[in-house]
Amino acid sequence: MERRKFLSNTSAAALAGLSGLSLNSCFQDSNKHITILHTNDVHSHIDAFPKDHSRFPNLGGLARRAALVDSIRKENSNTLLFDAGDIFQGTPYFNFYGGELEFKLMSMLKYDAATIGNHDFDNGINGLYAQLPHAKFDLLSANYDFSNTTMNGHTKPYKTYLRDGIKIGVYGIGIALEGLVSKKLFKETVYLDPYEIARDTERQLKEEEQCDLIICLSHLGYQYEAWEKKPDDLTLASKTNYTDLIIGGHTHTFLDKPEIVINNKDKEVLVNQVGCFGINLGRIDFYFDHSKNNSASGVSLMV
Amino acid sequence: MNLKIQHFVIIITSLFMASCQEATTSVSQINAKQLVIDSTLIAIDSIESFVAPYRKRIDQVLDSTLAYAPEMLTKQDGRYNTSAGNLLADIILEQANPIFKSRTGKNIDFVLLNHGGIRSVVSKGNVSARTAYEVMPFENSIVVVELSGKSVLKMVDFLMSSNRAHPIGGLQIILDKNDSLKSLLIQGSVFDENKNYFIASSNYLVTGGDNMNFFKEMLGATDTEYLIRNAMIDYFMKVDTVSAKVDDRFYKTN
């Protein structure tokens, strides 16, 4: 959405003269509503867990998730659906079919984009490449350089979506592969500093793409102990300037509520993750109106 | 873990009256919910029928009962060793040693796996090939590496400082109350720093996975090409009861 700066620095008289117009532009866009749905670390869990499962009895299930996603899309057509990686590996569906079914079903659910998790390399980078024809959604990764691999040109650092006049920018951030995935599998994939790349990408989304809402799909993991010296979502959030929401993955973190982190510009960033295995669907509703950009002051959280 | 539907409302209130001066579209309110996928949702038939033929083929292969687990086995029931970890490490020692011995004439001294590699509990009840796929979905094979005694000590240091109960079998590590090494036994014998040892692990770990850097010092490696999952399935076929307990293979004295 184009910024409305045309009235800045105008005199009071000019403003009075334009009051009709300004009122219009004040209220014409009110009540815009974007719904973001998200999963992470589904790990090939297509079927619901059995009723006698010790940890997740009768929970999850992709056909049920599809019903929930459908009902939310009917409620708000301005809905986007994302996944934060580790789509592959965890049930025989992956061992038998190599990710074909996961990608086909995510396409049927009309996922808009996903980022790439470490386990999405489990059949090698060529195994991931081989499943691309089954994916009708985008793979977003800003900090993996695939130039010297078969994946070259098949991912995007970010994508923008225009929904009800709201421009949403979404970028992907992946975890360091060294020590986590065999080199034989990730081959010449180059991992770039996630914090630097995230800041570059969000700046591009804010300043060049003029996005109203900026979302990061991250497979870094929610939080690590300091001594582990591994980048995580909470630290990422604190270092960013423009990202509104980090949808995380990797650590299979079940949160009681999304975390609010204060970023580099003293503004709130939401960090969320919904566990794993398709047990939960995250839903975050953003309501928009016209107000000063730096208005976020009193944030109240009601459970 | 709380599986209730959780609902949060975050309201960002404006300090200023809405004004068109320098106004941009901005977020006024955020509602965040976590929706649990449970049996109250009616599965979509077209998805179900799309999956059905894929599932049928897998079920044919996986679902015959092989054994019975009287108790749930998990990797989260112990600080230094766990029931699921012990089961897996002991299975590998039992299943891989005959293969290694027939090829090299030598015995495996002990087993080391990684805590993160156990991907599921073994639920109480019937155990099938599917159980093995749940616990060990990876296509990882059992590799036996030869390490010097010095490298084994580095491995023990790694285990002592890792804060995770990585599965081990065939050795015993006892810590004193200050978390220093009190005793190290391998196959019941006192560890000898001047001896080389044969360690069974996964191809993932010996090629640099999970930062087990002591494996870089290996003096040799034999890939059995025996998948860990297949070792589990073969073991389940062999036994009637699948059980394991947290034991004294790695503990801290008071």
Coordinates of C-alpha atoms in Angstrom, one line a residue:
Chain A
M1 CA 0.0 0.0 0.0
E2 CA 1.4 3.4 -1.0
R3 CA 2.3 5.6 1.9
R4 CA 0.1 8.6 2.2
K5 CA 2.6 11.3 2.8
F6 CA 1.0 13.8 0.5
L7 CA -0.5 15.7 3.3
S8 CA 2.6 16.1 5.3
N9 CA 4.1 19.6 5.7
T10 CA 0.9 21.2 4.4
S11 CA -0.4 24.3 6.1
A12 CA -3.4 24.3 8.3
A13 CA -5.4 26.2 5.7
A14 CA -4.6 23.8 3.0
L15 CA -5.4 20.9 5.3
A16 CA -8.8 22.5 6.1
G17 CA -9.5 22.8 2.4
L18 CA -8.7 19.2 1.9
S19 CA -10.6 18.0 4.9
G20 CA -13.2 16.1 2.8
L21 CA -10.5 14.2 1.0
S22 CA -8.5 13.6 4.1
L23 CA -11.4 12.2 6.0
N24 CA -12.0 9.9 3.1
S25 CA -8.5 8.6 3.1
C26 CA -8.6 8.3 6.8
F27 CA -11.5 6.0 6.9
Q28 CA -11.8 4.3 3.5
D29 CA -9.3 1.6 4.5
S30 CA -10.4 1.0 8.0
N31 CA -11.2 -2.5 9.2
K32 CA -8.8 -4.3 6.9
H33 CA -8.2 -7.8 8.2
I34 CA -5.4 -10.2 7.2
T35 CA -5.3 -13.7 8.7
I36 CA -2.0 -15.6 8.9
L37 CA -2.2 -19.3 9.4
H38 CA 0.9 -21.3 10.1
T39 CA 2.5 -24.7 10.8
N40 CA 6.0 -25.9 11.4
D41 CA 7.9 -29.2 11.8
V42 CA 5.0 -31.2 10.4
H43 CA 7.5 -33.9 9.6
S44 CA 5.4 -35.9 7.2
H45 CA 2.6 -36.3 9.7
I46 CA -0.3 -36.7 7.3
D47 CA -2.5 -39.0 9.4
A48 CA -3.8 -38.2 12.9
F49 CA -1.9 -39.9 15.7
P50 CA -3.6 -43.1 16.9
K51 CA -6.0 -43.0 19.8
D52 CA -3.6 -44.9 22.0
H53 CA -0.6 -42.8 21.3
S54 CA 1.2 -41.9 24.5
R55 CA 1.9 -38.2 23.7
F56 CA -0.6 -37.0 21.1
P57 CA -3.6 -39.3 21.2
N58 CA -6.0 -38.7 18.3
L59 CA -4.4 -35.4 17.5
G60 CA -3.2 -33.9 14.3
G61 CA -4.2 -35.1 10.8
L62 CA -3.9 -33.2 7.6
A63 CA -7.5 -33.8 6.3
R64 CA -8.7 -32.2 9.6
R65 CA -6.3 -29.3 9.2
A66 CA -7.7 -28.9 5.7
A67 CA -11.2 -28.5 7.1
L68 CA -10.0 -25.9 9.6
V69 CA -8.1 -24.0 7.0
D70 CA -11.2 -24.1 4.7
S71 CA -13.5 -22.7 7.4
I72 CA -11.1 -19.9 8.2
R73 CA -10.7 -19.0 4.6
K74 CA -14.5 -18.8 4.3
E75 CA -14.6 -16.5 7.3
N76 CA -11.8 -14.3 5.9
S77 CA -10.8 -14.6 2.2
N78 CA -7.7 -12.5 3.0
T79 CA -5.9 -15.5 4.6
L80 CA -2.4 -16.7 4.0
L81 CA -1.0 -20.1 4.9
F82 CA 2.7 -20.7 5.7
D83 CA 5.0 -23.4 6.9
A84 CA 8.3 -22.8 8.7
G85 CA 10.1 -25.9 7.5
D86 CA 10.9 -29.6 8.3
I87 CA 8.0 -30.7 6.0
F88 CA 9.8 -33.9 5.4
Q89 CA 10.9 -36.9 7.6
G90 CA 9.1 -38.5 10.4
T91 CA 6.6 -41.0 9.0
P92 CA 6.8 -43.8 6.4
Y93 CA 5.1 -41.5 3.9
F94 CA 8.5 -39.8 3.5
N95 CA 10.5 -43.1 3.5
F96 CA 8.2 -44.6 0.9
Y97 CA 7.4 -41.6 -1.3
G98 CA 10.2 -39.1 -0.7
G99 CA 8.1 -36.1 0.1
E100 CA 5.8 -36.3 -3.0
L101 CA 2.6 -36.7 -0.9
E102 CA 3.6 -33.9 1.6
F103 CA 4.1 -31.4 -1.3
K104 CA 0.9 -32.5 -3.1
L105 CA -1.2 -32.2 0.0
M106 CA 0.3 -28.8 1.0
S107 CA -0.6 -27.7 -2.6
M108 CA -4.2 -29.0 -2.1
L109 CA -4.4 -27.0 1.1
K110 CA -3.2 -23.9 -0.9
Y111 CA -0.2 -23.2 1.2
D112 CA 1.3 -19.9 0.0
A113 CA 4.9 -20.5 1.0
A114 CA 7.2 -22.5 3.2
T115 CA 10.8 -22.1 4.2
I116 CA 13.3 -25.0 4.1
G117 CA 14.2 -26.9 7.3
N118 CA 17.3 -29.1 7.8
H119 CA 15.3 -32.2 7.4
D120 CA 14.0 -31.1 4.0
F121 CA 17.6 -32.0 2.9
D122 CA 17.2 -35.6 4.2
N123 CA 17.1 -37.1 0.8
G124 CA 19.8 -34.8 -0.3
I125 CA 19.4 -31.5 -2.1
N126 CA 18.6 -33.5 -5.3
G127 CA 15.9 -35.3 -3.4
L128 CA 14.3 -32.0 -2.5
Y129 CA 14.7 -30.8 -6.1
A130 CA 13.0 -34.0 -7.4
Q131 CA 9.8 -33.1 -5.4
L132 CA 9.5 -29.5 -6.7
P133 CA 7.1 -30.4 -9.5
H134 CA 4.6 -31.4 -6.7
A135 CA 4.8 -28.1 -4.9
K136 CA 2.4 -25.3 -6.1
F137 CA 3.7 -23.0 -3.3
D138 CA 6.9 -21.1 -3.0
L139 CA 10.0 -22.1 -1.1
L140 CA 11.4 -19.0 0.5
S141 CA 15.0 -18.8 1.7
A142 CA 17.0 -15.6 2.0
N143 CA 20.1 -17.0 3.7
Y144 CA 20.8 -20.2 1.8
D145 CA 22.8 -19.6 -1.4
F146 CA 21.9 -22.4 -3.7
S147 CA 23.9 -21.0 -6.7
N148 CA 26.1 -24.1 -7.1
T149 CA 23.3 -26.7 -6.6
T150 CA 20.3 -28.1 -8.5
M151 CA 18.1 -25.9 -6.4
N152 CA 19.5 -22.8 -8.0
G153 CA 16.7 -20.5 -9.2
H154 CA 14.0 -22.6 -7.5
T155 CA 13.7 -20.7 -4.3
K156 CA 13.1 -17.0 -3.6
P157 CA 14.5 -14.9 -0.8
Y158 CA 11.1 -13.4 -0.2
K159 CA 7.6 -12.9 -1.7
T160 CA 5.0 -10.2 -1.4
Y161 CA 1.3 -10.7 -1.4
L162 CA -1.4 -8.0 -1.9
R163 CA -4.5 -8.8 0.0
D164 CA -7.3 -6.3 0.4
G165 CA -4.9 -3.5 -0.4
I166 CA -2.5 -4.6 2.3
K167 CA 1.0 -5.5 1.1
I168 CA 2.5 -8.4 3.0
G169 CA 6.2 -9.3 2.6
V170 CA 7.3 -12.8 3.7
Y171 CA 11.0 -14.0 3.8
G172 CA 12.6 -17.2 4.8
I173 CA 15.6 -17.9 7.1
G174 CA 17.3 -21.3 7.5
I175 CA 19.5 -22.9 10.1
A176 CA 23.2 -23.6 9.8
L177 CA 23.5 -27.0 8.1
E178 CA 27.1 -27.8 9.0
G179 CA 27.0 -30.3 11.9
L180 CA 23.2 -30.9 11.4
V181 CA 23.0 -32.3 7.9
S182 CA 25.7 -34.4 6.2
K183 CA 27.6 -32.4 3.7
K184 CA 26.9 -35.2 1.2
L185 CA 23.2 -34.2 1.4
F186 CA 23.4 -30.4 1.4
K187 CA 26.3 -30.4 -1.1
E188 CA 27.3 -26.8 -2.1
T189 CA 24.5 -25.0 -0.3
V190 CA 26.1 -22.0 1.4
Y191 CA 24.6 -20.8 4.7
L192 CA 24.7 -17.0 5.2
D193 CA 24.5 -15.1 8.5
P194 CA 20.8 -15.1 9.3
Y195 CA 20.8 -11.9 11.3
E196 CA 22.5 -9.9 8.5
I197 CA 20.4 -11.4 5.8
A198 CA 17.2 -10.9 7.8
R199 CA 18.0 -7.2 8.3
D200 CA 18.8 -6.7 4.6
T201 CA 15.7 -8.5 3.5
E202 CA 13.3 -6.8 5.8
R203 CA 14.7 -3.4 4.8
Q204 CA 14.1 -4.3 1.2
L205 CA 10.6 -5.3 2.0
K206 CA 10.0 -2.1 4.0
E207 CA 11.8 0.5 1.9
E208 CA 11.7 -0.8 -1.6
E209 CA 8.6 -3.0 -1.6
Q210 CA 6.7 -0.7 0.8
C211 CA 5.2 -3.6 2.7
D212 CA 2.6 -3.0 5.4
L213 CA 3.3 -6.2 7.2
I214 CA 6.5 -8.2 7.3
I215 CA 6.7 -11.8 8.3
C216 CA 9.8 -14.0 8.7
L217 CA 9.5 -17.8 8.3
S218 CA 12.4 -19.0 10.3
H219 CA 13.8 -22.5 10.9
L220 CA 16.5 -21.2 13.3
G221 CA 14.8 -22.5 16.4
Y222 CA 13.1 -20.6 19.2
Q223 CA 15.8 -20.2 21.8
Y224 CA 19.2 -21.7 22.8
E225 CA 21.4 -21.4 25.8
A226 CA 24.0 -18.7 25.4
W227 CA 26.9 -21.1 25.5
E228 CA 25.5 -23.0 22.5
K229 CA 26.2 -19.8 20.4
K230 CA 23.4 -20.7 17.9
P231 CA 21.3 -18.0 16.3
D232 CA 17.6 -18.2 17.5
D233 CA 14.3 -16.5 16.8
L234 CA 14.2 -14.5 20.0
T235 CA 17.6 -13.0 19.3
L236 CA 16.6 -12.5 15.6
A237 CA 13.5 -10.6 16.7
S238 CA 15.5 -8.3 19.0
K239 CA 17.9 -7.5 16.1
T240 CA 15.3 -6.7 13.5
N241 CA 13.9 -3.3 12.5
Y242 CA 10.8 -3.9 10.5
T243 CA 9.7 -7.6 11.0
D244 CA 6.3 -7.8 12.6
L245 CA 6.0 -11.5 13.1
I246 CA 8.5 -14.4 13.2
I247 CA 6.9 -17.8 12.5
G248 CA 9.4 -20.2 13.9
G249 CA 10.3 -23.9 13.7
H250 CA 13.0 -26.5 14.3
T251 CA 12.9 -26.7 18.2
H252 CA 9.4 -28.2 18.2
T253 CA 8.5 -25.5 20.8
F254 CA 4.9 -25.6 22.2
L255 CA 4.3 -22.1 23.5
D256 CA 1.5 -21.1 25.9
K257 CA 1.4 -17.8 24.0
P258 CA 3.3 -16.1 21.3
E259 CA 6.3 -14.2 22.7
I260 CA 6.6 -10.4 22.4
V261 CA 10.2 -9.2 21.8
I262 CA 11.3 -5.6 21.6
N263 CA 13.2 -5.0 18.4
N264 CA 16.1 -2.8 17.4
K265 CA 13.7 0.1 17.0
D266 CA 12.0 -0.5 20.4
K267 CA 8.9 -1.9 18.7
E268 CA 7.1 -5.2 19.4
V269 CA 7.8 -8.2 17.3
L270 CA 5.6 -11.3 17.7
V271 CA 7.5 -14.7 17.8
N272 CA 5.4 -17.8 17.5
Q273 CA 5.8 -21.5 17.0
V274 CA 3.1 -24.2 17.3
G275 CA 5.0 -27.3 18.4
C276 CA 5.3 -30.0 15.7
F277 CA 3.7 -32.8 13.8
G278 CA 0.6 -30.8 12.7
I279 CA -0.9 -31.0 16.2
N280 CA -1.7 -27.3 16.1
L281 CA -2.4 -24.6 13.6
G282 CA -1.3 -21.1 14.4
R283 CA -3.7 -18.3 13.6
I284 CA -2.7 -14.6 13.9
D285 CA -5.2 -12.0 12.8
F286 CA -3.9 -8.5 11.9
Y287 CA -6.4 -5.6 11.9
F288 CA -5.3 -2.5 10.1
D289 CA -6.2 1.1 10.2
H290 CA -4.7 4.4 9.5
S291 CA -2.7 5.8 12.3
K292 CA 0.8 7.1 13.1
N293 CA 3.4 4.5 12.4
N294 CA 5.1 4.8 15.7
S295 CA 1.9 4.4 17.7
A296 CA 2.6 1.1 19.3
S297 CA 2.7 2.0 22.9
G298 CA 0.4 0.2 25.2
V299 CA 0.3 -3.5 24.3
S300 CA -2.2 -5.4 26.3
L301 CA -2.2 -9.2 26.2
M302 CA -5.5 -10.9 27.1
V303 CA -5.6 -14.6 27.5
Chain B
M1 CA 2.1 -29.4 27.6
N2 CA -1.2 -27.8 27.4
L3 CA -3.3 -28.9 24.5
K4 CA -6.3 -26.6 25.2
I5 CA -7.2 -24.1 22.5
Q6 CA -5.3 -21.0 23.6
H7 CA -6.5 -17.6 22.7
F8 CA -4.6 -14.4 23.1
V9 CA -5.5 -10.9 22.1
I10 CA -2.9 -8.3 21.7
I11 CA -4.2 -4.8 21.3
I12 CA -1.9 -2.1 20.3
T13 CA -3.5 1.2 21.3
S14 CA -2.7 4.4 19.6
L15 CA -1.2 7.3 21.5
F16 CA -2.5 9.7 18.9
M17 CA -5.9 10.3 17.4
A18 CA -6.0 8.9 13.9
S19 CA -4.7 11.6 11.7
C20 CA -4.1 11.7 8.1
Q21 CA -0.9 13.6 8.5
E22 CA 2.0 11.1 7.9
A23 CA -0.5 8.4 8.2
T24 CA 0.3 5.0 6.9
T25 CA -1.6 1.7 7.1
S26 CA -0.6 0.2 10.3
V27 CA -1.6 -2.6 12.6
S28 CA -4.2 -1.6 15.2
Q29 CA -4.9 -5.0 16.7
I30 CA -3.5 -8.5 16.7
N31 CA -5.3 -11.6 17.8
A32 CA -3.2 -14.7 18.2
K33 CA -4.7 -18.2 18.7
Q34 CA -3.4 -21.6 18.7
L35 CA -5.9 -24.1 17.3
V36 CA -5.5 -27.7 18.2
I37 CA -6.2 -30.2 15.4
D38 CA -8.4 -32.8 17.1
S39 CA -11.3 -35.1 16.5
T40 CA -13.9 -32.3 16.6
L41 CA -12.8 -31.3 13.1
I42 CA -14.4 -33.3 10.3
A43 CA -11.7 -34.5 7.9
I44 CA -12.2 -33.5 4.3
D45 CA -13.1 -36.5 2.2
S46 CA -11.3 -35.5 -0.9
I47 CA -8.0 -35.3 1.1
E48 CA -8.7 -38.6 2.8
S49 CA -9.4 -40.4 -0.5
F50 CA -6.3 -38.9 -2.1
V51 CA -4.1 -40.2 0.7
A52 CA -5.9 -43.6 0.9
P53 CA -3.9 -45.6 -1.7
Y54 CA -0.6 -44.3 -0.4
R55 CA -1.6 -45.3 3.1
K56 CA -2.8 -48.7 2.1
R57 CA 0.5 -49.7 0.6
I58 CA 2.4 -48.6 3.7
D59 CA 0.0 -50.3 6.0
Q60 CA 0.4 -53.6 4.2
V61 CA 4.1 -53.4 4.8
L62 CA 4.2 -52.1 8.4
D63 CA 1.3 -53.0 10.5
S64 CA 1.7 -56.6 11.6
T65 CA 2.4 -56.9 15.3
L66 CA 5.9 -58.0 16.1
A67 CA 6.2 -57.7 19.8
Y68 CA 4.6 -56.1 22.9
A69 CA 5.8 -53.1 25.1
P70 CA 4.5 -53.4 28.6
E71 CA 5.6 -49.8 29.4
M72 CA 6.0 -46.7 27.3
L73 CA 9.7 -46.1 26.5
T74 CA 10.8 -42.5 26.2
K75 CA 14.1 -40.5 25.8
Q76 CA 12.9 -38.1 28.5
D77 CA 12.8 -40.2 31.6
G78 CA 16.4 -39.8 32.7
R79 CA 19.1 -37.2 33.2
Y80 CA 22.1 -39.4 32.0
N81 CA 20.4 -42.3 30.4
T82 CA 16.9 -43.0 29.3
S83 CA 14.7 -46.0 28.6
A84 CA 14.3 -45.4 24.9
G85 CA 18.0 -44.5 24.5
N86 CA 19.1 -47.7 26.3
L87 CA 16.8 -49.8 24.2
L88 CA 18.2 -48.4 21.0
A89 CA 21.9 -48.6 22.0
D90 CA 21.5 -52.2 23.3
I91 CA 19.6 -53.2 20.1
I92 CA 22.5 -51.9 17.9
L93 CA 25.1 -53.8 20.0
E94 CA 23.1 -57.0 19.8
Q95 CA 22.2 -56.8 16.1
A96 CA 25.3 -55.2 14.6
N97 CA 28.0 -57.1 16.4
P98 CA 27.5 -60.4 14.6
I99 CA 27.8 -58.6 11.2
F100 CA 30.9 -56.6 12.3
K101 CA 32.5 -59.7 13.7
S102 CA 31.9 -61.8 10.6
R103 CA 33.5 -59.1 8.4
T104 CA 36.4 -58.1 10.6
G105 CA 36.9 -60.8 13.3
K106 CA 36.6 -58.1 15.9
N107 CA 33.9 -57.1 18.4
I108 CA 32.1 -53.9 18.9
D109 CA 33.2 -52.4 22.3
F110 CA 30.3 -50.0 22.7
V111 CA 27.6 -47.9 21.1
L112 CA 27.0 -44.2 20.9
L113 CA 24.0 -42.6 19.3
N114 CA 22.5 -39.1 19.6
H115 CA 19.6 -38.1 21.8
G116 CA 18.0 -36.0 18.9
G117 CA 18.0 -39.1 16.7
I118 CA 15.2 -40.7 18.7
R119 CA 12.1 -39.2 17.1
S120 CA 9.3 -40.8 19.0
V121 CA 8.4 -42.7 22.1
V122 CA 7.7 -46.4 22.0
S123 CA 4.1 -46.4 23.1
K124 CA 2.9 -49.0 25.5
G125 CA 1.1 -51.9 23.6
N126 CA 1.8 -53.6 20.4
V127 CA 5.1 -53.0 18.6
S128 CA 5.3 -53.2 14.9
A129 CA 7.6 -52.2 12.1
R130 CA 5.8 -48.9 12.2
T131 CA 7.1 -48.3 15.7
A132 CA 10.6 -48.6 14.3
Y133 CA 9.8 -46.0 11.6
E134 CA 8.4 -43.6 14.3
V135 CA 11.5 -43.9 16.5
M136 CA 14.0 -44.0 13.7
P137 CA 12.6 -42.4 10.5
F138 CA 16.0 -41.6 9.2
E139 CA 17.8 -43.8 6.6
N140 CA 20.8 -44.0 8.9
S141 CA 23.1 -47.0 8.8
I142 CA 25.2 -48.5 11.5
V143 CA 28.9 -47.6 11.1
V144 CA 31.6 -49.0 13.4
V145 CA 34.6 -46.7 13.9
E146 CA 37.9 -47.4 15.5
L147 CA 39.0 -44.7 18.0
S148 CA 42.1 -44.4 20.1
G149 CA 41.8 -44.3 23.9
K150 CA 42.6 -40.6 23.8
S151 CA 39.7 -40.0 21.3
V152 CA 37.4 -42.1 23.5
L153 CA 38.2 -39.8 26.4
K154 CA 37.2 -36.8 24.3
M155 CA 34.0 -38.6 23.6
V156 CA 33.4 -39.1 27.3
D157 CA 34.1 -35.4 27.9
F158 CA 31.6 -34.6 25.2
L159 CA 29.0 -36.8 26.9
M160 CA 29.8 -35.3 30.3
S161 CA 29.3 -31.7 29.1
S162 CA 26.6 -32.2 26.5
N163 CA 23.6 -31.9 28.9
R164 CA 21.7 -34.5 26.8
A165 CA 21.3 -38.1 27.5
H166 CA 22.9 -39.4 24.3
P167 CA 22.2 -43.2 24.1
I168 CA 25.1 -45.4 25.0
G169 CA 25.5 -49.1 25.5
G170 CA 28.5 -51.4 26.4
L171 CA 30.2 -48.8 28.6
Q172 CA 29.7 -47.4 32.0
I173 CA 30.4 -43.8 33.0
I174 CA 30.2 -42.7 36.7
L175 CA 30.6 -39.1 37.7
D176 CA 31.6 -38.0 41.1
K177 CA 29.7 -35.3 43.0
N178 CA 31.7 -32.6 41.3
D179 CA 30.8 -33.8 37.8
S180 CA 34.3 -35.2 37.2
L181 CA 34.9 -38.7 35.8
K182 CA 35.0 -41.2 38.6
S183 CA 35.0 -44.4 36.7
L184 CA 34.9 -45.6 33.1
L185 CA 34.3 -49.2 32.2
I186 CA 34.1 -50.6 28.7
Q187 CA 32.5 -54.1 28.4
G188 CA 33.0 -54.4 32.1
S189 CA 36.8 -53.8 32.0
V190 CA 38.6 -50.7 33.2
F191 CA 39.2 -48.2 30.3
D192 CA 42.7 -48.3 28.9
E193 CA 43.9 -45.0 27.3
N194 CA 46.5 -46.9 25.3
K195 CA 44.0 -49.2 23.7
N196 CA 41.9 -48.7 20.6
Y197 CA 38.2 -49.3 20.7
F198 CA 35.5 -50.1 18.2
I199 CA 32.4 -47.9 18.5
A200 CA 29.1 -48.5 16.7
S201 CA 27.3 -45.3 15.8
S202 CA 25.3 -44.0 12.8
N203 CA 26.7 -42.7 9.5
Y204 CA 25.1 -39.4 10.4
L205 CA 27.2 -38.9 13.5
V206 CA 30.5 -40.2 12.3
T207 CA 30.4 -37.9 9.3
G208 CA 30.1 -34.8 11.5
G209 CA 26.4 -34.8 12.7
D210 CA 25.5 -33.2 16.0
N211 CA 29.1 -31.8 16.4
M212 CA 30.5 -35.1 17.6
N213 CA 34.0 -33.9 16.5
F214 CA 35.9 -36.7 18.2
F215 CA 34.7 -38.9 15.4
K216 CA 37.0 -36.9 13.1
E217 CA 39.9 -38.6 14.8
M218 CA 38.8 -42.1 13.7
L219 CA 41.4 -44.5 12.7
G220 CA 39.1 -46.5 10.5
A221 CA 35.4 -47.1 9.7
T222 CA 33.3 -50.0 8.6
D223 CA 29.9 -49.1 7.2
T224 CA 27.7 -52.2 7.9
E225 CA 25.1 -50.7 5.6
Y226 CA 22.6 -52.1 8.1
L227 CA 19.9 -49.4 8.7
I228 CA 19.3 -48.7 12.4
R229 CA 15.6 -49.0 11.6
N230 CA 16.1 -52.4 10.1
A231 CA 18.1 -53.5 13.2
M232 CA 15.1 -52.5 15.3
I233 CA 12.6 -54.3 13.1
D234 CA 14.8 -57.5 13.2
Y235 CA 15.1 -57.2 17.0
F236 CA 11.3 -56.7 17.4
M237 CA 10.8 -59.9 15.3
K238 CA 13.1 -61.8 17.5
V239 CA 11.7 -60.9 20.9
D240 CA 8.2 -61.1 22.5
T241 CA 8.6 -58.2 24.9
V242 CA 10.2 -54.8 24.2
S243 CA 11.4 -53.3 27.5
A244 CA 14.2 -51.1 28.8
K245 CA 14.8 -49.1 32.0
V246 CA 16.9 -46.2 33.1
D247 CA 19.9 -48.0 34.6
D248 CA 23.4 -47.4 36.0
R249 CA 25.3 -47.2 32.7
F250 CA 25.8 -43.4 33.2
Y251 CA 25.1 -41.7 36.5
K252 CA 26.4 -39.3 39.1
T253 CA 27.3 -40.4 42.6
N254 CA 26.1 -38.4 45.6

